[in-house]
PDB file of C-alpha atoms in Angstrom:
ATOM      1  CA  MET A   1      22.983  27.963 -76.191  1.00 48.00           C
ATOM      2  CA  SER A   2      20.192  25.585 -77.101  1.00 49.00           C
ATOM      3  CA  ALA A   3      16.541  26.177 -76.186  1.00 46.00           C
ATOM      4  CA  LYS A   4      16.537  23.243 -73.812  1.00 48.00           C
ATOM      5  CA  LYS A   5      19.435  24.599 -71.790  1.00 50.00           C
ATOM      6  CA  PHE A   6      17.907  28.071 -71.766  1.00 45.00           C
ATOM      7  CA  LEU A   7      14.614  26.803 -70.405  1.00 43.00           C
ATOM      8  CA  SER A   8      16.290  24.668 -67.738  1.00 51.00           C
ATOM      9  CA  SER A   9      18.412  27.577 -66.468  1.00 55.00           C
ATOM     10  CA  SER A  10      15.723  30.264 -66.514  1.00 55.00           C
ATOM     11  CA  MET A  11      12.714  28.139 -65.456  1.00 55.00           C
ATOM     12  CA  PRO A  12      13.026  28.829 -61.665  1.00 58.00           C
ATOM     13  CA  LYS A  13      13.239  32.580 -62.341  1.00 60.00           C
ATOM     14  CA  ILE A  14      10.147  32.479 -64.525  1.00 61.00           C
ATOM     15  CA  ILE A  15       8.168  30.559 -61.867  1.00 63.00           C
ATOM     16  CA  LEU A  16       9.225  33.004 -59.099  1.00 58.00           C
ATOM     17  CA  CYS A  17       8.208  36.035 -61.202  1.00 62.00           C
ATOM     18  CA  ALA A  18       4.826  34.458 -61.971  1.00 62.00           C
ATOM     19  CA  LEU A  19       4.163  33.898 -58.250  1.00 60.00           C
ATOM     20  CA  LEU A  20       5.036  37.505 -57.402  1.00 58.00           C
ATOM     21  CA  VAL A  21       2.716  38.853 -60.110  1.00 55.00           C
ATOM     22  CA  ALA A  22      -0.121  36.611 -58.895  1.00 56.00           C
ATOM     23  CA  LEU A  23       0.292  37.814 -55.301  1.00 55.00           C
ATOM     24  CA  CYS A  24       0.300  41.467 -56.313  1.00 56.00           C
ATOM     25  CA  CYS A  25      -2.779  41.119 -58.504  1.00 54.00           C
ATOM     26  CA  MET A  26      -4.793  39.140 -55.913  1.00 51.00           C
ATOM     27  CA  PRO A  27      -7.879  41.165 -54.930  1.00 50.00           C
ATOM     28  CA  VAL A  28      -8.296  42.132 -51.292  1.00 45.00           C
ATOM     29  CA  ALA A  29     -11.088  40.168 -49.640  1.00 43.00           C
ATOM     30  CA  SER A  30     -13.965  42.366 -48.703  1.00 43.00           C
ATOM     31  CA  GLN A  31     -14.982  42.471 -45.073  1.00 44.00           C
ATOM     32  CA  GLN A  32     -17.786  40.042 -44.460  1.00 48.00           C
ATOM     33  CA  SER A  33     -20.905  41.330 -42.794  1.00 51.00           C
ATOM     34  CA  PHE A  34     -23.660  39.584 -40.892  1.00 48.00           C
ATOM     35  CA  PRO A  35     -26.728  38.696 -42.959  1.00 56.00           C
ATOM     36  CA  GLN A  36     -29.763  40.910 -42.699  1.00 58.00           C
ATOM     37  CA  GLY A  37     -32.166  40.103 -39.899  1.00 54.00           C
ATOM     38  CA  SER A  38     -29.500  38.698 -37.580  1.00 52.00           C
ATOM     39  CA  SER A  39     -29.446  39.729 -33.928  1.00 56.00           C
ATOM     40  CA  VAL A  40     -26.966  42.299 -32.707  1.00 57.00           C
ATOM     41  CA  GLY A  41     -24.399  40.967 -30.250  1.00 55.00           C
ATOM     42  CA  ARG A  42     -24.255  42.421 -26.719  1.00 60.00           C
ATOM     43  CA  THR A  43     -21.705  42.242 -23.920  1.00 58.00           C
ATOM     44  CA  ASP A  44     -23.899  43.456 -21.048  1.00 60.00           C
ATOM     45  CA  MET A  45     -25.805  40.985 -18.843  1.00 58.00           C
ATOM     46  CA  GLY A  46     -29.554  40.877 -18.542  1.00 60.00           C
ATOM     47  CA  ARG A  47     -31.479  41.988 -15.464  1.00 63.00           C
ATOM     48  CA  ASN A  48     -32.588  38.440 -14.621  1.00 64.00           C
ATOM     49  CA  ILE A  49     -29.015  37.183 -14.392  1.00 61.00           C
ATOM     50  CA  THR A  50     -27.399  37.648 -10.979  1.00 63.00           C
ATOM     51  CA  ASP A  51     -23.751  37.476 -10.051  1.00 60.00           C
ATOM     52  CA  ALA A  52     -22.315  34.239  -8.660  1.00 62.00           C
ATOM     53  CA  GLU A  53     -22.228  34.201  -4.881  1.00 67.00           C
ATOM     54  CA  MET A  54     -18.998  33.023  -3.230  1.00 64.00           C
ATOM     55  CA  PRO A  55     -19.067  32.005   0.447  1.00 67.00           C
ATOM     56  CA  ALA A  56     -16.827  33.920   2.818  1.00 63.00           C
ATOM     57  CA  ILE A  57     -14.505  31.720   4.867  1.00 66.00           C
ATOM     58  CA  SER A  58     -13.100  33.050   8.114  1.00 62.00           C
ATOM     59  CA  LEU A  59     -10.675  31.474  10.587  1.00 58.00           C
ATOM     60  CA  ASP A  60     -10.615  32.762  14.144  1.00 63.00           C
ATOM     61  CA  ILE A  61      -7.724  32.064  16.477  1.00 63.00           C
ATOM     62  CA  ARG A  62      -8.350  32.808  20.138  1.00 63.00           C
ATOM     63  CA  GLN A  63      -7.108  31.758  23.520  1.00 63.00           C
ATOM     64  CA  PRO A  64      -8.982  28.884  25.202  1.00 61.00           C
ATOM     65  CA  SER A  65     -11.388  30.105  27.849  1.00 63.00           C
ATOM     66  CA  SER A  66     -11.315  26.959  30.013  1.00 61.00           C
ATOM     67  CA  GLY A  67      -9.242  23.886  30.708  1.00 59.00           C
ATOM     68  CA  GLN A  68     -11.833  21.718  28.976  1.00 62.00           C
ATOM     69  CA  GLU A  69     -11.191  23.487  25.673  1.00 59.00           C
ATOM     70  CA  VAL A  70      -7.441  22.947  26.116  1.00 57.00           C
ATOM     71  CA  ALA A  71      -7.982  19.230  26.751  1.00 63.00           C
ATOM     72  CA  PHE A  72     -10.249  18.977  23.700  1.00 64.00           C
ATOM     73  CA  SER A  73      -7.628  20.642  21.482  1.00 68.00           C
ATOM     74  CA  VAL A  74      -4.953  18.236  22.707  1.00 71.00           C
ATOM     75  CA  GLN A  75      -7.243  15.261  22.153  1.00 68.00           C
ATOM     76  CA  LEU A  76      -8.019  16.447  18.629  1.00 72.00           C
ATOM     77  CA  LEU A  77      -4.303  16.815  17.886  1.00 75.00           C
ATOM     78  CA  LEU A  78      -3.583  13.317  19.178  1.00 73.00           C
ATOM     79  CA  LEU A  79      -6.483  11.898  17.166  1.00 72.00           C
ATOM     80  CA  LEU A  80      -5.180  13.460  13.933  1.00 77.00           C
ATOM     81  CA  THR A  81      -1.701  12.090  14.690  1.00 77.00           C
ATOM     82  CA  ILE A  82      -3.090   8.595  15.220  1.00 72.00           C
ATOM     83  CA  LEU A  83      -5.069   8.777  11.975  1.00 75.00           C
ATOM     84  CA  THR A  84      -1.891   9.760  10.121  1.00 79.00           C
ATOM     85  CA  LEU A  85      -0.006   6.780  11.533  1.00 76.00           C
ATOM     86  CA  ALA A  86      -2.980   4.395  11.269  1.00 75.00           C
ATOM     87  CA  PRO A  87      -1.759   2.490   8.158  1.00 78.00           C
ATOM     88  CA  SER A  88       1.643   1.773   9.722  1.00 80.00           C
ATOM     89  CA  ILE A  89       0.056   0.806  13.026  1.00 78.00           C
ATOM     90  CA  LEU A  90      -2.389  -1.592  11.372  1.00 78.00           C
ATOM     91  CA  ILE A  91       0.436  -3.201   9.389  1.00 83.00           C
ATOM     92  CA  LEU A  92       2.552  -3.770  12.492  1.00 85.00           C
ATOM     93  CA  ILE A  93      -0.083  -4.957  14.981  1.00 86.00           C
ATOM     94  CA  THR A  94      -1.863  -7.383  12.640  1.00 87.00           C
ATOM     95  CA  CYS A  95      -0.787 -10.507  10.765  1.00 87.00           C
ATOM     96  CA  PHE A  96      -0.020  -8.491   7.619  1.00 89.00           C
ATOM     97  CA  LEU A  97       3.668  -8.414   8.546  1.00 89.00           C
ATOM     98  CA  ARG A  98       3.945 -12.209   8.618  1.00 89.00           C
ATOM     99  CA  PHE A  99       1.992 -12.697   5.385  1.00 90.00           C
ATOM    100  CA  SER A 100       3.956 -10.111   3.385  1.00 89.00           C
ATOM    101  CA  ILE A 101       7.354 -11.490   4.459  1.00 89.00           C
ATOM    102  CA  VAL A 102       6.431 -15.116   3.711  1.00 89.00           C
ATOM    103  CA  LEU A 103       5.019 -14.225   0.274  1.00 89.00           C
ATOM    104  CA  ASP A 104       8.189 -12.319  -0.562  1.00 87.00           C
ATOM    105  CA  PHE A 105      10.259 -15.336   0.543  1.00 87.00           C
ATOM    106  CA  ILE A 106       8.349 -17.685  -1.750  1.00 87.00           C
ATOM    107  CA  LYS A 107       8.832 -15.294  -4.662  1.00 86.00           C
ATOM    108  CA  ARG A 108      12.595 -15.234  -4.100  1.00 84.00           C
ATOM    109  CA  ALA A 109      12.744 -19.002  -3.595  1.00 83.00           C
ATOM    110  CA  LEU A 110      11.109 -19.539  -6.988  1.00 81.00           C
ATOM    111  CA  SER A 111      13.707 -17.211  -8.570  1.00 79.00           C
ATOM    112  CA  LEU A 112      10.955 -14.954  -9.914  1.00 79.00           C
ATOM    113  CA  GLN A 113      11.905 -11.339 -10.572  1.00 76.00           C
ATOM    114  CA  GLN A 114       8.828  -9.569 -11.920  1.00 76.00           C
ATOM    115  CA  VAL A 115       5.981 -12.083 -11.557  1.00 77.00           C
ATOM    116  CA  PRO A 116       3.947 -11.712  -9.436  1.00 82.00           C
ATOM    117  CA  PRO A 117       4.556  -7.986  -8.793  1.00 84.00           C
ATOM    118  CA  THR A 118       5.147  -6.753  -5.260  1.00 84.00           C
ATOM    119  CA  THR A 119       1.869  -4.816  -5.388  1.00 87.00           C
ATOM    120  CA  VAL A 120      -0.039  -8.032  -6.056  1.00 87.00           C
ATOM    121  CA  LEU A 121       1.684  -9.824  -3.171  1.00 87.00           C
ATOM    122  CA  ASN A 122       0.898  -6.945  -0.810  1.00 87.00           C
ATOM    123  CA  GLY A 123      -2.720  -7.000  -1.981  1.00 88.00           C
ATOM    124  CA  ILE A 124      -2.955 -10.729  -1.281  1.00 87.00           C
ATOM    125  CA  ALA A 125      -1.441 -10.206   2.167  1.00 88.00           C
ATOM    126  CA  LEU A 126      -3.873  -7.332   2.830  1.00 88.00           C
ATOM    127  CA  PHE A 127      -7.021  -9.282   2.010  1.00 89.00           C
ATOM    128  CA  MET A 128      -5.788 -12.338   3.888  1.00 89.00           C
ATOM    129  CA  THR A 129      -5.214 -10.049   6.863  1.00 89.00           C
ATOM    130  CA  LEU A 130      -8.758  -8.669   6.587  1.00 88.00           C
ATOM    131  CA  PHE A 131     -10.088 -12.223   6.512  1.00 89.00           C
ATOM    132  CA  ILE A 132      -8.192 -13.160   9.665  1.00 88.00           C
ATOM    133  CA  MET A 133      -8.725  -9.888  11.552  1.00 87.00           C
ATOM    134  CA  TRP A 134     -12.399  -9.410  10.688  1.00 89.00           C
ATOM    135  CA  PRO A 135     -13.730 -10.724  14.056  1.00 88.00           C
ATOM    136  CA  THR A 136     -11.289  -8.435  15.901  1.00 88.00           C
ATOM    137  CA  PHE A 137     -12.303  -5.420  13.800  1.00 87.00           C
ATOM    138  CA  THR A 138     -15.968  -6.273  14.396  1.00 88.00           C
ATOM    139  CA  ASP A 139     -15.428  -6.234  18.150  1.00 88.00           C
ATOM    140  CA  ILE A 140     -13.661  -2.871  17.911  1.00 85.00           C
ATOM    141  CA  TYR A 141     -16.488  -1.399  15.843  1.00 84.00           C
ATOM    142  CA  THR A 142     -19.223  -2.776  18.111  1.00 87.00           C
ATOM    143  CA  ASN A 143     -17.669  -1.953  21.476  1.00 85.00           C
ATOM    144  CA  SER A 144     -15.650   1.186  20.666  1.00 82.00           C
ATOM    145  CA  PHE A 145     -16.508   3.105  17.509  1.00 79.00           C
ATOM    146  CA  GLN A 146     -20.268   2.722  17.508  1.00 82.00           C
ATOM    147  CA  PRO A 147     -20.801   3.778  21.173  1.00 82.00           C
ATOM    148  CA  LEU A 148     -18.380   6.682  20.667  1.00 77.00           C
ATOM    149  CA  SER A 149     -20.260   7.938  17.597  1.00 76.00           C
ATOM    150  CA  ASN A 150     -23.559   7.663  19.512  1.00 78.00           C
ATOM    151  CA  GLY A 151     -22.154   9.656  22.404  1.00 75.00           C
ATOM    152  CA  GLN A 152     -22.485   6.824  24.911  1.00 81.00           C
ATOM    153  CA  ILE A 153     -18.789   6.715  25.896  1.00 78.00           C
ATOM    154  CA  GLY A 154     -15.855   9.120  25.841  1.00 76.00           C
ATOM    155  CA  ILE A 155     -12.588   9.026  23.956  1.00 74.00           C
ATOM    156  CA  GLU A 156     -10.630   7.407  26.817  1.00 78.00           C
ATOM    157  CA  GLU A 157     -13.135   4.591  27.233  1.00 83.00           C
ATOM    158  CA  ALA A 158     -13.339   4.101  23.467  1.00 81.00           C
ATOM    159  CA  TYR A 159      -9.550   3.786  23.316  1.00 80.00           C
ATOM    160  CA  LEU A 160      -9.558   1.125  26.024  1.00 83.00           C
ATOM    161  CA  GLU A 161     -12.358  -0.794  24.295  1.00 84.00           C
ATOM    162  CA  ALA A 162     -10.474  -0.697  20.969  1.00 83.00           C
ATOM    163  CA  GLU A 163      -7.200  -1.696  22.614  1.00 84.00           C
ATOM    164  CA  ALA A 164      -8.535  -4.804  24.359  1.00 86.00           C
ATOM    165  CA  PRO A 165      -9.269  -7.006  21.260  1.00 87.00           C
ATOM    166  CA  LEU A 166      -5.907  -6.124  19.703  1.00 87.00           C
ATOM    167  CA  ARG A 167      -4.080  -7.018  22.931  1.00 87.00           C
ATOM    168  CA  VAL A 168      -5.916 -10.360  23.057  1.00 87.00           C
ATOM    169  CA  PHE A 169      -4.927 -11.072  19.443  1.00 88.00           C
ATOM    170  CA  MET A 170      -1.263 -10.191  19.985  1.00 88.00           C
ATOM    171  CA  PHE A 171      -1.003 -12.250  23.172  1.00 87.00           C
ATOM    172  CA  LYS A 172      -2.674 -15.201  21.429  1.00 87.00           C
ATOM    173  CA  GLN A 173      -0.114 -15.077  18.592  1.00 85.00           C
ATOM    174  CA  MET A 174       2.832 -14.891  20.960  1.00 83.00           C
ATOM    175  CA  GLY A 175       1.557 -17.824  23.011  1.00 78.00           C
ATOM    176  CA  SER A 176       4.037 -18.910  25.637  1.00 74.00           C
ATOM    177  CA  ASN A 177       6.922 -17.049  24.012  1.00 77.00           C
ATOM    178  CA  MET A 178       7.438 -14.312  26.595  1.00 79.00           C
ATOM    179  CA  GLU A 179      11.105 -13.810  25.782  1.00 83.00           C
ATOM    180  CA  TYR A 180      10.685 -10.523  23.931  1.00 85.00           C
ATOM    181  CA  ILE A 181       8.227  -9.181  26.508  1.00 85.00           C
ATOM    182  CA  THR A 182      10.682  -9.970  29.295  1.00 83.00           C
ATOM    183  CA  MET A 183      13.480  -8.311  27.326  1.00 86.00           C
ATOM    184  CA  PHE A 184      11.548  -5.081  26.787  1.00 84.00           C
ATOM    185  CA  MET A 185      10.308  -5.073  30.386  1.00 84.00           C
ATOM    186  CA  SER A 186      13.879  -5.346  31.664  1.00 84.00           C
ATOM    187  CA  MET A 187      15.014  -2.617  29.243  1.00 85.00           C
ATOM    188  CA  ALA A 188      12.268  -0.349  30.583  1.00 79.00           C
ATOM    189  CA  GLY A 189      13.232  -1.134  34.189  1.00 81.00           C
ATOM    190  CA  LEU A 190       9.933  -2.855  34.994  1.00 80.00           C
ATOM    191  CA  GLU A 191       9.375  -6.006  37.004  1.00 79.00           C
ATOM    192  CA  ARG A 192       8.710  -9.364  35.408  1.00 78.00           C
ATOM    193  CA  PRO A 193       4.986  -9.549  34.543  1.00 75.00           C
ATOM    194  CA  GLN A 194       2.862 -12.053  36.398  1.00 78.00           C
ATOM    195  CA  ASP A 195      -0.160 -11.688  34.127  1.00 76.00           C
ATOM    196  CA  ASP A 196      -1.041 -10.317  30.707  1.00 75.00           C
ATOM    197  CA  ARG A 197      -2.597  -7.278  32.338  1.00 79.00           C
ATOM    198  CA  ASP A 198       0.791  -6.354  33.800  1.00 78.00           C
ATOM    199  CA  VAL A 199       2.264  -5.825  30.326  1.00 82.00           C
ATOM    200  CA  PRO A 200       1.792  -2.258  29.003  1.00 85.00           C
ATOM    201  CA  THR A 201       0.742  -1.810  25.396  1.00 84.00           C
ATOM    202  CA  TYR A 202       3.908   0.098  24.507  1.00 86.00           C
ATOM    203  CA  ILE A 203       5.848  -3.011  25.611  1.00 86.00           C
ATOM    204  CA  LEU A 204       3.533  -5.498  23.928  1.00 87.00           C
ATOM    205  CA  ILE A 205       3.640  -3.956  20.426  1.00 88.00           C
ATOM    206  CA  PRO A 206       7.446  -4.088  19.832  1.00 88.00           C
ATOM    207  CA  ALA A 207       7.577  -7.575  21.373  1.00 89.00           C
ATOM    208  CA  TYR A 208       4.817  -8.714  19.018  1.00 90.00           C
ATOM    209  CA  ILE A 209       6.637  -7.209  16.002  1.00 90.00           C
ATOM    210  CA  LEU A 210       9.855  -9.073  16.819  1.00 90.00           C
ATOM    211  CA  ASN A 211       7.902 -12.290  17.349  1.00 90.00           C
ATOM    212  CA  GLU A 212       6.211 -11.915  13.950  1.00 89.00           C
ATOM    213  CA  LEU A 213       9.543 -11.279  12.248  1.00 90.00           C
ATOM    214  CA  THR A 214      11.019 -14.403  13.865  1.00 89.00           C
ATOM    215  CA  VAL A 215       8.072 -16.606  12.877  1.00 89.00           C
ATOM    216  CA  ALA A 216       8.019 -15.244   9.303  1.00 89.00           C
ATOM    217  CA  PHE A 217      11.741 -15.893   8.831  1.00 90.00           C
ATOM    218  CA  LYS A 218      11.391 -19.436  10.181  1.00 89.00           C
ATOM    219  CA  ILE A 219       8.623 -20.146   7.668  1.00 88.00           C
ATOM    220  CA  GLY A 220      10.705 -18.571   4.889  1.00 86.00           C
ATOM    221  CA  VAL A 221      13.726 -20.759   5.651  1.00 87.00           C
ATOM    222  CA  ILE A 222      11.565 -23.895   5.602  1.00 87.00           C
ATOM    223  CA  LEU A 223      10.126 -22.849   2.236  1.00 85.00           C
ATOM    224  CA  TYR A 224      13.592 -22.212   0.841  1.00 85.00           C
ATOM    225  CA  ILE A 225      14.994 -25.716   1.561  1.00 86.00           C
ATOM    226  CA  PRO A 226      13.303 -27.762  -1.246  1.00 85.00           C
ATOM    227  CA  PHE A 227      14.043 -25.107  -3.854  1.00 84.00           C
ATOM    228  CA  ILE A 228      17.692 -24.893  -2.778  1.00 84.00           C
ATOM    229  CA  VAL A 229      17.935 -28.670  -3.270  1.00 84.00           C
ATOM    230  CA  ILE A 230      16.624 -28.292  -6.822  1.00 84.00           C
ATOM    231  CA  ASP A 231      19.163 -25.531  -7.521  1.00 79.00           C
ATOM    232  CA  MET A 232      22.014 -27.699  -6.210  1.00 83.00           C
ATOM    233  CA  VAL A 233      20.952 -30.724  -8.298  1.00 83.00           C
ATOM    234  CA  VAL A 234      20.652 -28.660 -11.479  1.00 80.00           C
ATOM    235  CA  ALA A 235      23.999 -26.940 -10.863  1.00 80.00           C
ATOM    236  CA  SER A 236      25.722 -30.316 -10.309  1.00 82.00           C
ATOM    237  CA  VAL A 237      24.242 -31.767 -13.512  1.00 80.00           C
ATOM    238  CA  LEU A 238      25.309 -28.740 -15.559  1.00 77.00           C
ATOM    239  CA  MET A 239      28.865 -28.875 -14.181  1.00 79.00           C
ATOM    240  CA  SER A 240      29.137 -32.604 -14.889  1.00 78.00           C
ATOM    241  CA  MET A 241      28.022 -31.970 -18.473  1.00 77.00           C
ATOM    242  CA  GLY A 242      30.557 -29.174 -18.884  1.00 74.00           C
ATOM    243  CA  MET A 243      27.953 -26.431 -19.282  1.00 72.00           C
ATOM    244  CA  ILE A 244      29.677 -23.992 -16.958  1.00 71.00           C
ATOM    245  CA  MET A 245      28.614 -20.860 -18.829  1.00 72.00           C
ATOM    246  CA  LEU A 246      24.886 -21.734 -18.648  1.00 71.00           C
ATOM    247  CA  PRO A 247      23.214 -20.117 -15.568  1.00 74.00           C
ATOM    248  CA  PRO A 248      21.752 -22.837 -13.300  1.00 71.00           C
ATOM    249  CA  VAL A 249      18.845 -20.556 -12.289  1.00 72.00           C
ATOM    250  CA  GLN A 250      17.650 -20.416 -15.885  1.00 74.00           C
ATOM    251  CA  ILE A 251      17.309 -24.213 -15.967  1.00 76.00           C
ATOM    252  CA  SER A 252      16.100 -24.789 -12.409  1.00 78.00           C
ATOM    253  CA  MET A 253      13.311 -22.186 -12.471  1.00 80.00           C
ATOM    254  CA  PRO A 254      10.942 -24.224 -14.714  1.00 81.00           C
ATOM    255  CA  PHE A 255      11.448 -27.285 -12.501  1.00 82.00           C
ATOM    256  CA  LYS A 256      10.701 -25.270  -9.370  1.00 83.00           C
ATOM    257  CA  LEU A 257       7.583 -23.804 -10.946  1.00 83.00           C
ATOM    258  CA  MET A 258       6.365 -27.255 -12.021  1.00 84.00           C
ATOM    259  CA  LEU A 259       6.960 -28.621  -8.509  1.00 83.00           C
ATOM    260  CA  PHE A 260       5.163 -25.656  -6.939  1.00 82.00           C
ATOM    261  CA  VAL A 261       2.155 -26.015  -9.238  1.00 84.00           C
ATOM    262  CA  LEU A 262       1.920 -29.827  -8.967  1.00 86.00           C
ATOM    263  CA  VAL A 263       1.792 -29.764  -5.161  1.00 83.00           C
ATOM    264  CA  ASP A 264      -0.733 -26.856  -5.216  1.00 82.00           C
ATOM    265  CA  GLY A 265       1.763 -24.510  -3.598  1.00 82.00           C
ATOM    266  CA  TRP A 266      -0.514 -21.496  -3.256  1.00 86.00           C
ATOM    267  CA  GLY A 267      -3.234 -23.519  -1.576  1.00 85.00           C
ATOM    268  CA  LEU A 268      -0.833 -25.231   0.832  1.00 86.00           C
ATOM    269  CA  LEU A 269       0.918 -21.949   1.619  1.00 85.00           C
ATOM    270  CA  THR A 270      -2.349 -20.119   2.329  1.00 86.00           C
ATOM    271  CA  GLN A 271      -3.664 -22.963   4.471  1.00 86.00           C
ATOM    272  CA  GLN A 272      -0.494 -23.168   6.524  1.00 85.00           C
ATOM    273  CA  LEU A 273      -0.399 -19.416   7.034  1.00 85.00           C
ATOM    274  CA  PHE A 274      -3.980 -19.473   8.311  1.00 87.00           C
ATOM    275  CA  THR A 275      -3.151 -22.430  10.522  1.00 85.00           C
ATOM    276  CA  SER A 276      -0.187 -20.554  12.004  1.00 83.00           C
ATOM    277  CA  ILE A 277      -2.544 -17.715  12.983  1.00 84.00           C
ATOM    278  CA  ILE A 278      -5.752 -19.556  13.913  1.00 79.00           C
ATOM    279  CA  ARG A 279      -4.755 -22.550  15.975  1.00 68.00           C
TER     280      ARG A 279
END
């Protein structure tokens, strides 16, 4: 056996033995000590340090002592229920429903999938709703919330004062279209109303919702027509050229976007939506 082969075969063993000898001969580290003059550590607290004080929370449940306390508890429960449902109520009894549906229609008509996102469209509809409903909300705050917080009126009177501006707004949007009100009145077994005051609020709200859905879908269909024409023209051209495998939407979408931008589509759409609310 040559020296080269011997070294190559025994080299790992030699390295392992050298490591073991080095580990065994390594001196044990002495325990370090604090330098002289250093302070001695303590675990006890000083006399000037007091314990943290935690407040005691107690919850008493007792029977009401009078009918007034029972009525107040029921009113508080109803108020909390209304606050929980407040977002849904505000969406349904304002113009937010019409704005959100029309904006979603225009997004689908332009064949857009991700742009603009649904959150952005809902935000646009929300701030447009605040712009339209601001006078109504101001009346509610002035005539209902502020006197109630000052103790000038009770909860029942505050509810009536807050209900009146919303009823005026809903009746103004419905105009002369009393079809849905008549339908709900007949379903409830009530007589045909002679005046707006004869229509209960629980009849007015679903009738207003159906009216808003009808108006929003009418606007959406009108918005769809020019873009459907563009899709049909592009599809006919592609078929005549023999490009059957090419999706027509992929070609028509840039043309629809150019048409929408050239005619200032967002400005016209916003103006017409405001005009449909504020006549």
